[in-house]
Short mmCIF file of N, CA, C and O in Angstrom, two decimals:
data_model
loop_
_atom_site.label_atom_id
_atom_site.label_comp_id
_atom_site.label_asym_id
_atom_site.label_seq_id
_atom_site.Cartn_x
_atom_site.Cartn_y
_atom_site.Cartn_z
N UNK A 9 0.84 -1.18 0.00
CA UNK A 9 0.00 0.00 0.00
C UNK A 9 0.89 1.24 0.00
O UNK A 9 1.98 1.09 0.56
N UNK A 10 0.68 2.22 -0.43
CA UNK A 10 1.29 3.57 -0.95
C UNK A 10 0.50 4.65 0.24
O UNK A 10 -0.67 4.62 0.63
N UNK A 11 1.39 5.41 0.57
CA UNK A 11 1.27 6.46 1.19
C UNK A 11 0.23 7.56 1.74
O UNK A 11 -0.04 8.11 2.81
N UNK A 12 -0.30 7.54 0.08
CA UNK A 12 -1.06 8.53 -0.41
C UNK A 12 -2.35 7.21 -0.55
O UNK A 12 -2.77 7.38 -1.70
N UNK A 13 -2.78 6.57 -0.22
CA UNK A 13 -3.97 5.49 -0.27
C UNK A 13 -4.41 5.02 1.21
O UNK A 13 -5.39 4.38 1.60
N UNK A 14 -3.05 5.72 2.03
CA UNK A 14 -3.86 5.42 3.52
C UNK A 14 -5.23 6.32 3.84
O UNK A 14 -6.00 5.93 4.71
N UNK A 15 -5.39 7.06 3.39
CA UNK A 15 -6.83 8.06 3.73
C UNK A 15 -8.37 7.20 3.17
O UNK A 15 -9.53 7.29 3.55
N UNK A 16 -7.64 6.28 2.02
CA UNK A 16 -8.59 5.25 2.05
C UNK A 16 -9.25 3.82 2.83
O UNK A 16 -10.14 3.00 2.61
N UNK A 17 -8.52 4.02 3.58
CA UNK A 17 -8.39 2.99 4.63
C UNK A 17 -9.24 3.09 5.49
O UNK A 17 -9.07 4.15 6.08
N UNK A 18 -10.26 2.40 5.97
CA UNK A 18 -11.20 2.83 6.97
C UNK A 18 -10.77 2.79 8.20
O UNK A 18 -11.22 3.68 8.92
N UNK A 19 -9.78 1.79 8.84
CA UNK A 19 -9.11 1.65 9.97
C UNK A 19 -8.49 3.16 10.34
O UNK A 19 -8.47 3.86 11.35
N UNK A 20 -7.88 3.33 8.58
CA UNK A 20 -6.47 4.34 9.53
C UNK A 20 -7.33 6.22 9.54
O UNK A 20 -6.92 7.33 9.90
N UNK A 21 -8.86 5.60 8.83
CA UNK A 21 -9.96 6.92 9.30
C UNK A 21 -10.07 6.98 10.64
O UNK A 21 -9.64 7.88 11.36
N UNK A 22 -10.90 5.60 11.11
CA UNK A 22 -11.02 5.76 12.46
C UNK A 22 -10.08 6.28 13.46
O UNK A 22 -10.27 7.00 14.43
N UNK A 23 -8.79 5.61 12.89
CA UNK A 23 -7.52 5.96 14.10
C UNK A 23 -7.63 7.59 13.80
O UNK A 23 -7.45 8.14 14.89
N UNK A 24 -7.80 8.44 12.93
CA UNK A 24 -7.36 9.68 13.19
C UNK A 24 -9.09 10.66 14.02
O UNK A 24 -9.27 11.74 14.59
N UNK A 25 -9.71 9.82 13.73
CA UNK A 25 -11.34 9.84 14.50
C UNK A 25 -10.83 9.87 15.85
O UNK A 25 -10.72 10.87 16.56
N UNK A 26 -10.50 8.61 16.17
CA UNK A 26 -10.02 8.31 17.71
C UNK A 26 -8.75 9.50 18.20
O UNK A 26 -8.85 10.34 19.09
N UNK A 27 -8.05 9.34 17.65
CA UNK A 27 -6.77 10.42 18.09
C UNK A 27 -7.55 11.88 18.08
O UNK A 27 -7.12 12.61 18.98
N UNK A 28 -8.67 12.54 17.21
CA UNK A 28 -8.50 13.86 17.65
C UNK A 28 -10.29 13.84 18.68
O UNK A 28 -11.01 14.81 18.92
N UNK A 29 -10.49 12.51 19.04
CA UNK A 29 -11.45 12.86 20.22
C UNK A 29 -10.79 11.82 21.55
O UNK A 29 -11.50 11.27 22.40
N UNK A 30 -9.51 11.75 21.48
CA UNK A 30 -8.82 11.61 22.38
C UNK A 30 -7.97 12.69 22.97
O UNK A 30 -7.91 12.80 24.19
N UNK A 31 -7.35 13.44 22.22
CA UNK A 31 -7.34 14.90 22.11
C UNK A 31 -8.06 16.01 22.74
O UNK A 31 -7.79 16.83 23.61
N UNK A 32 -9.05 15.76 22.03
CA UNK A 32 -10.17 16.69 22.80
C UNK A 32 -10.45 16.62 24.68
O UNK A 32 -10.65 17.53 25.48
N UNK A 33 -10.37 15.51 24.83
CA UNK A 33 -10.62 14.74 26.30
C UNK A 33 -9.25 15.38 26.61
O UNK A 33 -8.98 15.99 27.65
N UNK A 34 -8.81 15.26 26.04
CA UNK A 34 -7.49 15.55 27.08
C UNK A 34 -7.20 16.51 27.52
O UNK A 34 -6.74 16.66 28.65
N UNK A 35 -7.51 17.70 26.40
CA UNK A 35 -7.15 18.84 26.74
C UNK A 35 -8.31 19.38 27.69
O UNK A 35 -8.10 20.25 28.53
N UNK A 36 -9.65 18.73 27.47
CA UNK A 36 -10.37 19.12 28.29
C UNK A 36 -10.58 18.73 29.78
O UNK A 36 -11.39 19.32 30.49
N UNK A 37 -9.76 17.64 30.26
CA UNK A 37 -9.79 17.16 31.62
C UNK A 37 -8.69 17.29 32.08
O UNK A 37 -8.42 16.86 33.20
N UNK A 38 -7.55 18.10 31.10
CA UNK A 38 -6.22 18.32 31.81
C UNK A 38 -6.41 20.02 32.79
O UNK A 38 -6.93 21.10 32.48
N UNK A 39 -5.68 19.51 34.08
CA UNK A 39 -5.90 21.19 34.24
C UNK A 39 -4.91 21.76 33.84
O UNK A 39 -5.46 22.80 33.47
N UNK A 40 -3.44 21.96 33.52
CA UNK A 40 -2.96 22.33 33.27
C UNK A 40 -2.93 22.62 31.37
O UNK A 40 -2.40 21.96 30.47
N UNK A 41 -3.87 24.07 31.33
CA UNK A 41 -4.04 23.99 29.95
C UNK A 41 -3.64 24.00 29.03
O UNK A 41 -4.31 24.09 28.00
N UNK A 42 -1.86 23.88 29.13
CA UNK A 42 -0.82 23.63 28.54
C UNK A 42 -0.36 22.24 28.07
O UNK A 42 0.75 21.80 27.76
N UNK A 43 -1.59 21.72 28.12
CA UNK A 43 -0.91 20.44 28.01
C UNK A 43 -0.48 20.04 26.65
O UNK A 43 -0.35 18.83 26.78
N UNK A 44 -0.27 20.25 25.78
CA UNK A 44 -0.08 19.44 24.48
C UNK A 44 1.72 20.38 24.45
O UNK A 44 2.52 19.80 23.73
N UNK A 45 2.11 21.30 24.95
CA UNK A 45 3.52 21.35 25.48
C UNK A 45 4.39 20.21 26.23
O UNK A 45 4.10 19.25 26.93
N UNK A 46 5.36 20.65 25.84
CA UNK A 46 5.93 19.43 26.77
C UNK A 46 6.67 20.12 28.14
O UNK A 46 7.87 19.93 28.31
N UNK A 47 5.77 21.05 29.23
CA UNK A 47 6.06 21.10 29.95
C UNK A 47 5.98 20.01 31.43
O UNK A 47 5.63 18.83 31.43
N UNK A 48 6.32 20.64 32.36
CA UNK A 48 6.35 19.53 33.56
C UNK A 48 4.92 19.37 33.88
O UNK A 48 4.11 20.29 34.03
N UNK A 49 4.69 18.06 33.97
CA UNK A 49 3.48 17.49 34.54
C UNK A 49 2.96 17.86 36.11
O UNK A 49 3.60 17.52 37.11
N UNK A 50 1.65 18.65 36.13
CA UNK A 50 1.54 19.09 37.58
C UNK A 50 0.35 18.41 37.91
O UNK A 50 -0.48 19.26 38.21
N UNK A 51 -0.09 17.38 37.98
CA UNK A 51 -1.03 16.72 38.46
C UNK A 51 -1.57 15.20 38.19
O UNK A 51 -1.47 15.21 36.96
N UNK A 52 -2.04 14.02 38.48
CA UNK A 52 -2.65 13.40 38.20
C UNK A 52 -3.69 13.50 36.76
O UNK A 52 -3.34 13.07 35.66
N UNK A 53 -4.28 13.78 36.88
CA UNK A 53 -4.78 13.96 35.39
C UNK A 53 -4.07 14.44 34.50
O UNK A 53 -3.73 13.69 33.58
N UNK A 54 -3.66 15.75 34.51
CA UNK A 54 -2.49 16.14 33.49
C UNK A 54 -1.20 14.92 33.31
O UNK A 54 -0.28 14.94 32.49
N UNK A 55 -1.47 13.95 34.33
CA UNK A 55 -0.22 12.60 33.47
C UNK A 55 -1.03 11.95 32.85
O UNK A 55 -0.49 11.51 31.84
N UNK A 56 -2.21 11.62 32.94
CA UNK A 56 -3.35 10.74 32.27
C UNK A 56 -3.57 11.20 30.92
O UNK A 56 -3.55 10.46 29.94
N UNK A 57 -3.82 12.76 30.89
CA UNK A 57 -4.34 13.87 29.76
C UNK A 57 -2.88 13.50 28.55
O UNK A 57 -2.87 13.25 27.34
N UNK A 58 -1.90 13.62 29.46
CA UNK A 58 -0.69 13.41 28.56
C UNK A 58 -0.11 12.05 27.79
O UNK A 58 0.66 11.88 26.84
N UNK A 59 -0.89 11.14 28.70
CA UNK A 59 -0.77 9.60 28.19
C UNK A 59 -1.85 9.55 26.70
O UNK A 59 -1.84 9.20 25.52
N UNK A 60 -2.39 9.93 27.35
CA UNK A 60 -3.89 9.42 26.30
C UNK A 60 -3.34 10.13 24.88
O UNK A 60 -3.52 9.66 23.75
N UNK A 61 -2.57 11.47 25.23
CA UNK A 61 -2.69 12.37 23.66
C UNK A 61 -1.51 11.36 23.03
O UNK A 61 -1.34 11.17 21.83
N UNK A 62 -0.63 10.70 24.26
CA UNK A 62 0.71 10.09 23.42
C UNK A 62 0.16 8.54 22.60
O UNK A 62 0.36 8.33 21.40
N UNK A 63 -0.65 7.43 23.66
CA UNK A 63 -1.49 6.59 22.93
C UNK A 63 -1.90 7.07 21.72
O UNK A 63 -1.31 6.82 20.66
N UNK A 64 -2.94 7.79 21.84
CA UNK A 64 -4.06 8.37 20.75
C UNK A 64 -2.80 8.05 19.20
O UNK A 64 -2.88 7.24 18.27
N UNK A 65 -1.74 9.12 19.53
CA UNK A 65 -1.09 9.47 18.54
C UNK A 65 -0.22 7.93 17.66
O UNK A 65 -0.29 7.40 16.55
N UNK A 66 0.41 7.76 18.71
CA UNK A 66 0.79 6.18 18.54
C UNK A 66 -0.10 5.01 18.05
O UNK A 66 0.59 4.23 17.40
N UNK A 67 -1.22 4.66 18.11
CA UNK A 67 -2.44 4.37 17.70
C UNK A 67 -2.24 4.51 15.95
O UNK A 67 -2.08 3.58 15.15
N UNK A 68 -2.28 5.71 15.72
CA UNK A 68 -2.32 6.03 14.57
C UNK A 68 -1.20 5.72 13.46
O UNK A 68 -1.34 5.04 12.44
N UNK A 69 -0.31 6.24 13.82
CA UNK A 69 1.30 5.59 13.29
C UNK A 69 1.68 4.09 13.13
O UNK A 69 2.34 3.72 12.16
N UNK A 70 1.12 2.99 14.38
CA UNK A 70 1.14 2.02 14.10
C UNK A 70 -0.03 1.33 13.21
O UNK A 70 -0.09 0.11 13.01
N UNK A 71 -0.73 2.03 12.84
CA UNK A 71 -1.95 1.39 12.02
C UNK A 71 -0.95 1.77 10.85
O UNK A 71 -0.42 0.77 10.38
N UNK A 72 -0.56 2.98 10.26
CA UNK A 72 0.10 3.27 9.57
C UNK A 72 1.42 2.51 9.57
O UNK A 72 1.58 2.25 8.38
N UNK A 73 1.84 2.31 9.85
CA UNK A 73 3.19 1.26 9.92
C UNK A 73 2.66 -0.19 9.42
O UNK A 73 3.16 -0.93 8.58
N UNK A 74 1.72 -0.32 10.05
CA UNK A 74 1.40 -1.55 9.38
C UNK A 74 0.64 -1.82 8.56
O UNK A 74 0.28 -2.97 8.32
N UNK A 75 0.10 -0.37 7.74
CA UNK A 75 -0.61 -0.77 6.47
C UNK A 75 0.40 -0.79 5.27
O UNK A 75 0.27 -1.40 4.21
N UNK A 76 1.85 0.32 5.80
CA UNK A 76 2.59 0.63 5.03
C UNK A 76 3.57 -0.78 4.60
O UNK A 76 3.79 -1.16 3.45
N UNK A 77 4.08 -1.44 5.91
CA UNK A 77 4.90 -2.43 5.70
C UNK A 77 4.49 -3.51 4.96
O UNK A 77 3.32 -3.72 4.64
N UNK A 78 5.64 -4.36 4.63
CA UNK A 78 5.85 -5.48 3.57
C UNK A 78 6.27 -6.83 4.57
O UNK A 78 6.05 -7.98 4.19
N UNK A 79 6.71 -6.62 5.49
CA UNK A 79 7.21 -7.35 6.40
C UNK A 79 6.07 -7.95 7.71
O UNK A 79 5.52 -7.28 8.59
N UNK A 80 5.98 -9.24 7.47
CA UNK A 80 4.89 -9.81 8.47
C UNK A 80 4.79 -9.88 10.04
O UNK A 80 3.86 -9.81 10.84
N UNK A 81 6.31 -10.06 10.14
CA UNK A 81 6.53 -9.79 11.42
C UNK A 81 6.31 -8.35 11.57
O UNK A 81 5.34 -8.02 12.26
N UNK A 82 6.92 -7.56 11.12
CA UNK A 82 6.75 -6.00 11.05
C UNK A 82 5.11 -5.70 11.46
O UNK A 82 4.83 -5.13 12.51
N UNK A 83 4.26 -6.08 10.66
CA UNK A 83 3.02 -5.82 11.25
C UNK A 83 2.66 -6.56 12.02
O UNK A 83 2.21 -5.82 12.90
N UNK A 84 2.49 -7.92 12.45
CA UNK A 84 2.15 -8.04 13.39
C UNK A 84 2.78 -7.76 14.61
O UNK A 84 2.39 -8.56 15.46
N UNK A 85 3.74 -6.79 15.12
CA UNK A 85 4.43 -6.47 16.08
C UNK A 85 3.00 -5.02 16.22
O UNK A 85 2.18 -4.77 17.11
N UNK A 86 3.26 -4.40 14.93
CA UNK A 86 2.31 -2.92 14.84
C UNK A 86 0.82 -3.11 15.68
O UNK A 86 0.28 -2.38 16.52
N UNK A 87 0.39 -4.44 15.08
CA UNK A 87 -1.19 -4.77 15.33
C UNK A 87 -1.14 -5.26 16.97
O UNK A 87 -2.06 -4.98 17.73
N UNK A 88 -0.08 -5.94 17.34
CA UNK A 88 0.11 -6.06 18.52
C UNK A 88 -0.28 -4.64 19.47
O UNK A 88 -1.29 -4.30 20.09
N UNK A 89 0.85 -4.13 19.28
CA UNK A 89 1.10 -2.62 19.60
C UNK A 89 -0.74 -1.66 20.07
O UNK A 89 -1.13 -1.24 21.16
N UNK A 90 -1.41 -1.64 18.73
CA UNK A 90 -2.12 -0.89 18.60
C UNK A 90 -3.18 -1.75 19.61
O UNK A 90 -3.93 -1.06 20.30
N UNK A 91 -3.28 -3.17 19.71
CA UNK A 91 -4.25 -3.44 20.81
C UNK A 91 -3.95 -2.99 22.29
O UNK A 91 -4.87 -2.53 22.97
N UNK A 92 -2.31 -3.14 22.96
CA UNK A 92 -2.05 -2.24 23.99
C UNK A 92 -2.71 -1.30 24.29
O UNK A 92 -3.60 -1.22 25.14
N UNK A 93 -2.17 -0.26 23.34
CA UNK A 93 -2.76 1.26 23.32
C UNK A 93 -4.20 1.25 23.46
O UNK A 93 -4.75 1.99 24.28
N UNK A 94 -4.85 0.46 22.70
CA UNK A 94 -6.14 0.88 22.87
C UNK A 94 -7.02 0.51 24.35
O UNK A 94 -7.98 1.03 24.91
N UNK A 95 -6.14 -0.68 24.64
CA UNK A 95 -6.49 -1.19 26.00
C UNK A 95 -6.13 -0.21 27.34
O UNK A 95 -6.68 -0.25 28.44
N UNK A 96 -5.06 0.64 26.90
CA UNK A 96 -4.46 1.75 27.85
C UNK A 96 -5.54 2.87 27.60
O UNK A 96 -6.44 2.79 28.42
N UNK A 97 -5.69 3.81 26.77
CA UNK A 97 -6.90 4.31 26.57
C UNK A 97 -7.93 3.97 27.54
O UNK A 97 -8.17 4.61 28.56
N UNK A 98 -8.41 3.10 27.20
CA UNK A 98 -9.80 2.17 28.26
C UNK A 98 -9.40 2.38 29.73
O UNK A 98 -10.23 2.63 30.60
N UNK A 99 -8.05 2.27 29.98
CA UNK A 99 -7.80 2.14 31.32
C UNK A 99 -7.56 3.82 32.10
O UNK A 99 -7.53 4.27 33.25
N UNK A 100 -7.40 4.39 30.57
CA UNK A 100 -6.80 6.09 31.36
C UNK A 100 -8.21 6.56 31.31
O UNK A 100 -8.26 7.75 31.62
N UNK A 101 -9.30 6.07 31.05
CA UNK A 101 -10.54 7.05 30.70
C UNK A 101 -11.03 6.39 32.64
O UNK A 101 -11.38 7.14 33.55
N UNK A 102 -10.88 4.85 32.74
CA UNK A 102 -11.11 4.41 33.69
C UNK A 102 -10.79 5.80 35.11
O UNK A 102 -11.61 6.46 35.75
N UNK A 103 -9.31 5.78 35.16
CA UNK A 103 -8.20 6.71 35.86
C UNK A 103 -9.09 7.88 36.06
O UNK A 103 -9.16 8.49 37.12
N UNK A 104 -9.84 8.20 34.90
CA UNK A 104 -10.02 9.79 35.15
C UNK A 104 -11.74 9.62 35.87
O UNK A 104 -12.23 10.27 36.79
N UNK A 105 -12.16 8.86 35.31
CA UNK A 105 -13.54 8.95 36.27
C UNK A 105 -13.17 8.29 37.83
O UNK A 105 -14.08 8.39 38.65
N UNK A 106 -11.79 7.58 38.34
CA UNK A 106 -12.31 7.19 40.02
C UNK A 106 -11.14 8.74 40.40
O UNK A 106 -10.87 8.92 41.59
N UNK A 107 -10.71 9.45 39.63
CA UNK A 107 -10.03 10.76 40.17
C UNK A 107 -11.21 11.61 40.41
O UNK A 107 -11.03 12.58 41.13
N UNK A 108 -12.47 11.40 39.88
CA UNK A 108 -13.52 11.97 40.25
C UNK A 108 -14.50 12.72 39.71
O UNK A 108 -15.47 13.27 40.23
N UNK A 109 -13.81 12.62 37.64
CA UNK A 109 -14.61 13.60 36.33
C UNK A 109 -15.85 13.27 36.96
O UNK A 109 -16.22 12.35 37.69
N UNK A 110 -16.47 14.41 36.41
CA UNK A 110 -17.98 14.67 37.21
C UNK A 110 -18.33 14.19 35.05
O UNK A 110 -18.68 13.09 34.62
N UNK A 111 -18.19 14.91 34.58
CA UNK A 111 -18.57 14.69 33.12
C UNK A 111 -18.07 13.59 32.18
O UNK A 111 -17.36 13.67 31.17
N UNK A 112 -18.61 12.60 32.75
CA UNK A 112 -18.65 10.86 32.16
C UNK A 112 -19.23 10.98 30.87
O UNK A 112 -18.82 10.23 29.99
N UNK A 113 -20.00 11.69 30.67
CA UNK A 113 -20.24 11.47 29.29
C UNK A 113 -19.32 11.96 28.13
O UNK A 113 -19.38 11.57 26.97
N UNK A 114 -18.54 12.77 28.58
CA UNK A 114 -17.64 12.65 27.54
C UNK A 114 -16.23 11.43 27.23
O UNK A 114 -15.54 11.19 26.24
N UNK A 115 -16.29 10.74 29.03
CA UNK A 115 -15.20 9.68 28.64
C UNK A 115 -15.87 8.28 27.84
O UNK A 115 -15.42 7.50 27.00
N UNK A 116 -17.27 8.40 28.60
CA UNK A 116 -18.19 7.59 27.54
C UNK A 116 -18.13 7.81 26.09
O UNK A 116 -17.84 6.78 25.48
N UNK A 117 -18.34 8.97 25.29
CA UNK A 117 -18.01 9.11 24.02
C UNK A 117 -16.70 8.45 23.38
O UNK A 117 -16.63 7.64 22.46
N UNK A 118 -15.38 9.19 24.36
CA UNK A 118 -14.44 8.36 24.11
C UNK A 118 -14.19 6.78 23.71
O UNK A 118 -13.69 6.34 22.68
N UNK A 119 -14.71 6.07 24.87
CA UNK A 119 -15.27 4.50 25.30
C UNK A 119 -15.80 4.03 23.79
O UNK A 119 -15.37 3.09 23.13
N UNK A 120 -17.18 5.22 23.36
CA UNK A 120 -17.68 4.74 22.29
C UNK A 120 -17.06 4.26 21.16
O UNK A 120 -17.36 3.23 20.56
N UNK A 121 -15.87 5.33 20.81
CA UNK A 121 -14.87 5.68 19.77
C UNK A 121 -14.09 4.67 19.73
O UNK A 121 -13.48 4.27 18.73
N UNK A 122 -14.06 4.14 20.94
CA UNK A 122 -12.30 3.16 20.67
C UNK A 122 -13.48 1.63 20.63
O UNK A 122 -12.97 0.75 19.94
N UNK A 123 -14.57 1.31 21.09
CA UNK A 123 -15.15 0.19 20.81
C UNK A 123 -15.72 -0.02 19.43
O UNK A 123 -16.12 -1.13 19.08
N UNK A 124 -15.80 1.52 18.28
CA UNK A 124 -15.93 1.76 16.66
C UNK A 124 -14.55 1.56 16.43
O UNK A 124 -14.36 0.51 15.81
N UNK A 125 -13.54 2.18 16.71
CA UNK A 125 -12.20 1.81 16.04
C UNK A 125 -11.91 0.11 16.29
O UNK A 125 -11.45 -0.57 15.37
N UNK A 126 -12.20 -0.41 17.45
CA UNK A 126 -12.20 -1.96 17.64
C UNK A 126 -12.51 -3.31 16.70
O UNK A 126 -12.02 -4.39 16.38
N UNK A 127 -13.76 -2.41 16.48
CA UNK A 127 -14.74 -3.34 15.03
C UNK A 127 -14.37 -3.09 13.70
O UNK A 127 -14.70 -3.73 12.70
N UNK A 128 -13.65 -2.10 13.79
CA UNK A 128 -12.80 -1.52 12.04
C UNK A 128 -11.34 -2.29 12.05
O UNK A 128 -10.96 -3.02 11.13
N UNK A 129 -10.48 -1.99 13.41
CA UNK A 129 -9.48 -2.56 13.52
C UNK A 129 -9.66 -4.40 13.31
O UNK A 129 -8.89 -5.00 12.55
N UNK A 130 -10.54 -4.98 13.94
CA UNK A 130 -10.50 -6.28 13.83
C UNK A 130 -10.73 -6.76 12.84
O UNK A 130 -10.22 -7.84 12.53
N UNK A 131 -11.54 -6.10 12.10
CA UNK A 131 -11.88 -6.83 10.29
C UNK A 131 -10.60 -6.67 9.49
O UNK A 131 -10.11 -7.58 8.83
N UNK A 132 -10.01 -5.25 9.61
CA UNK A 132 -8.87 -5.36 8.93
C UNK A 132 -7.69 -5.88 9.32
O UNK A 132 -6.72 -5.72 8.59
N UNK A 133 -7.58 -6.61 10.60
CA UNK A 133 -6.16 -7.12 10.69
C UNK A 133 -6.04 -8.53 10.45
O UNK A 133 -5.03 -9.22 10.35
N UNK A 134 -7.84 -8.95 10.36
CA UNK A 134 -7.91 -10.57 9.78
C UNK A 134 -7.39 -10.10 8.66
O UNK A 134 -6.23 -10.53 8.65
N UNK A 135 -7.60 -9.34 7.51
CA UNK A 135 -7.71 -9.22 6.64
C UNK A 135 -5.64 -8.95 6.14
O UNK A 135 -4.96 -9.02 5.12
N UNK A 136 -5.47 -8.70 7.31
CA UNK A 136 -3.68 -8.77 7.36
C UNK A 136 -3.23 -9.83 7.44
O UNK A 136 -2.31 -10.20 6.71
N UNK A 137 -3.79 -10.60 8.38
CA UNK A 137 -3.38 -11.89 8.65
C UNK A 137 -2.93 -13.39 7.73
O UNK A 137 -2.12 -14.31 7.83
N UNK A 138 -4.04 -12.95 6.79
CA UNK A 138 -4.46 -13.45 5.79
C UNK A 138 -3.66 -13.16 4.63
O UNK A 138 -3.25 -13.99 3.82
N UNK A 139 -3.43 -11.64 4.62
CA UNK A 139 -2.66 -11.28 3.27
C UNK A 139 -1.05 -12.13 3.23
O UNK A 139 -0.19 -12.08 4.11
N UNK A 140 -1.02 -12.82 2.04
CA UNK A 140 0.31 -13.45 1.40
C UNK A 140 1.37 -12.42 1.91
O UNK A 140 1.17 -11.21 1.92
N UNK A 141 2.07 -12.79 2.17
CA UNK A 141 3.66 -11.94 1.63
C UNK A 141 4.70 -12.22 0.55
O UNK A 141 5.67 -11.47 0.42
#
């Protein structure tokens, strides 16, 4: 696959779906409203806010890495990868509601997003699995 054909990809749509409403959460439950700087971390959430934007991003790159590569091991290390992350996600949205977010419905939206990227991701990595090399 070519470069310029990843935008066709429904997976590597979702991943950039997921990354900029992972994003959004972040910046919105970080208090430190600096967060997408790489200054010093001043709180519990602002390390969570900062995890999630680094997942989110990573997420994306490895979908990309492994639509790009030729190498089997190569992707399945990527597809590996990207189930972590998404499982970390799940766990930082967890983090931020027992710290005490009063506004669950937006980590719920989140929740929503990565259980749509889940069902996109899984069709297409059979669909990796499968592909010859």
């Amino acid at each position: 696959m070519e470069r310029n054909s990843l935008n066709s990809l429904g997976v590597y749509r979702r991943s950039l779906a997921l990354r900029d409403m992972s994003e959004a959460v972040a910046v919105y439950f970080a208090q430190n409203r600096e967060i997408l700087s790489l200054r010093k971390i001043d709180s519990f959430r602002d390390d969570i806010s900062k995890s999630l934007l680094a997942d989110a991003d990573l997420i994306t790159k490895e979908v990309e890495q492994a639509a790009l590569s030729n190498c089997y091991s190569s992707r399945m290390r990527s597809l590996s990868y990207v189930n972590i992350m998404t499982r970390n996600i799940l766990a930082y949205c967890n983090g931020l509601e027992r710290d005490g977010v009063k506004e669950k419905e937006y980590l719920n939206l989140l929740r929503r997003e990565i259980r749509i990227f889940r069902v996109s991701f899984k069709k297409w990595r059979k669909s990796l699995i499968n592909k010859n090399d």
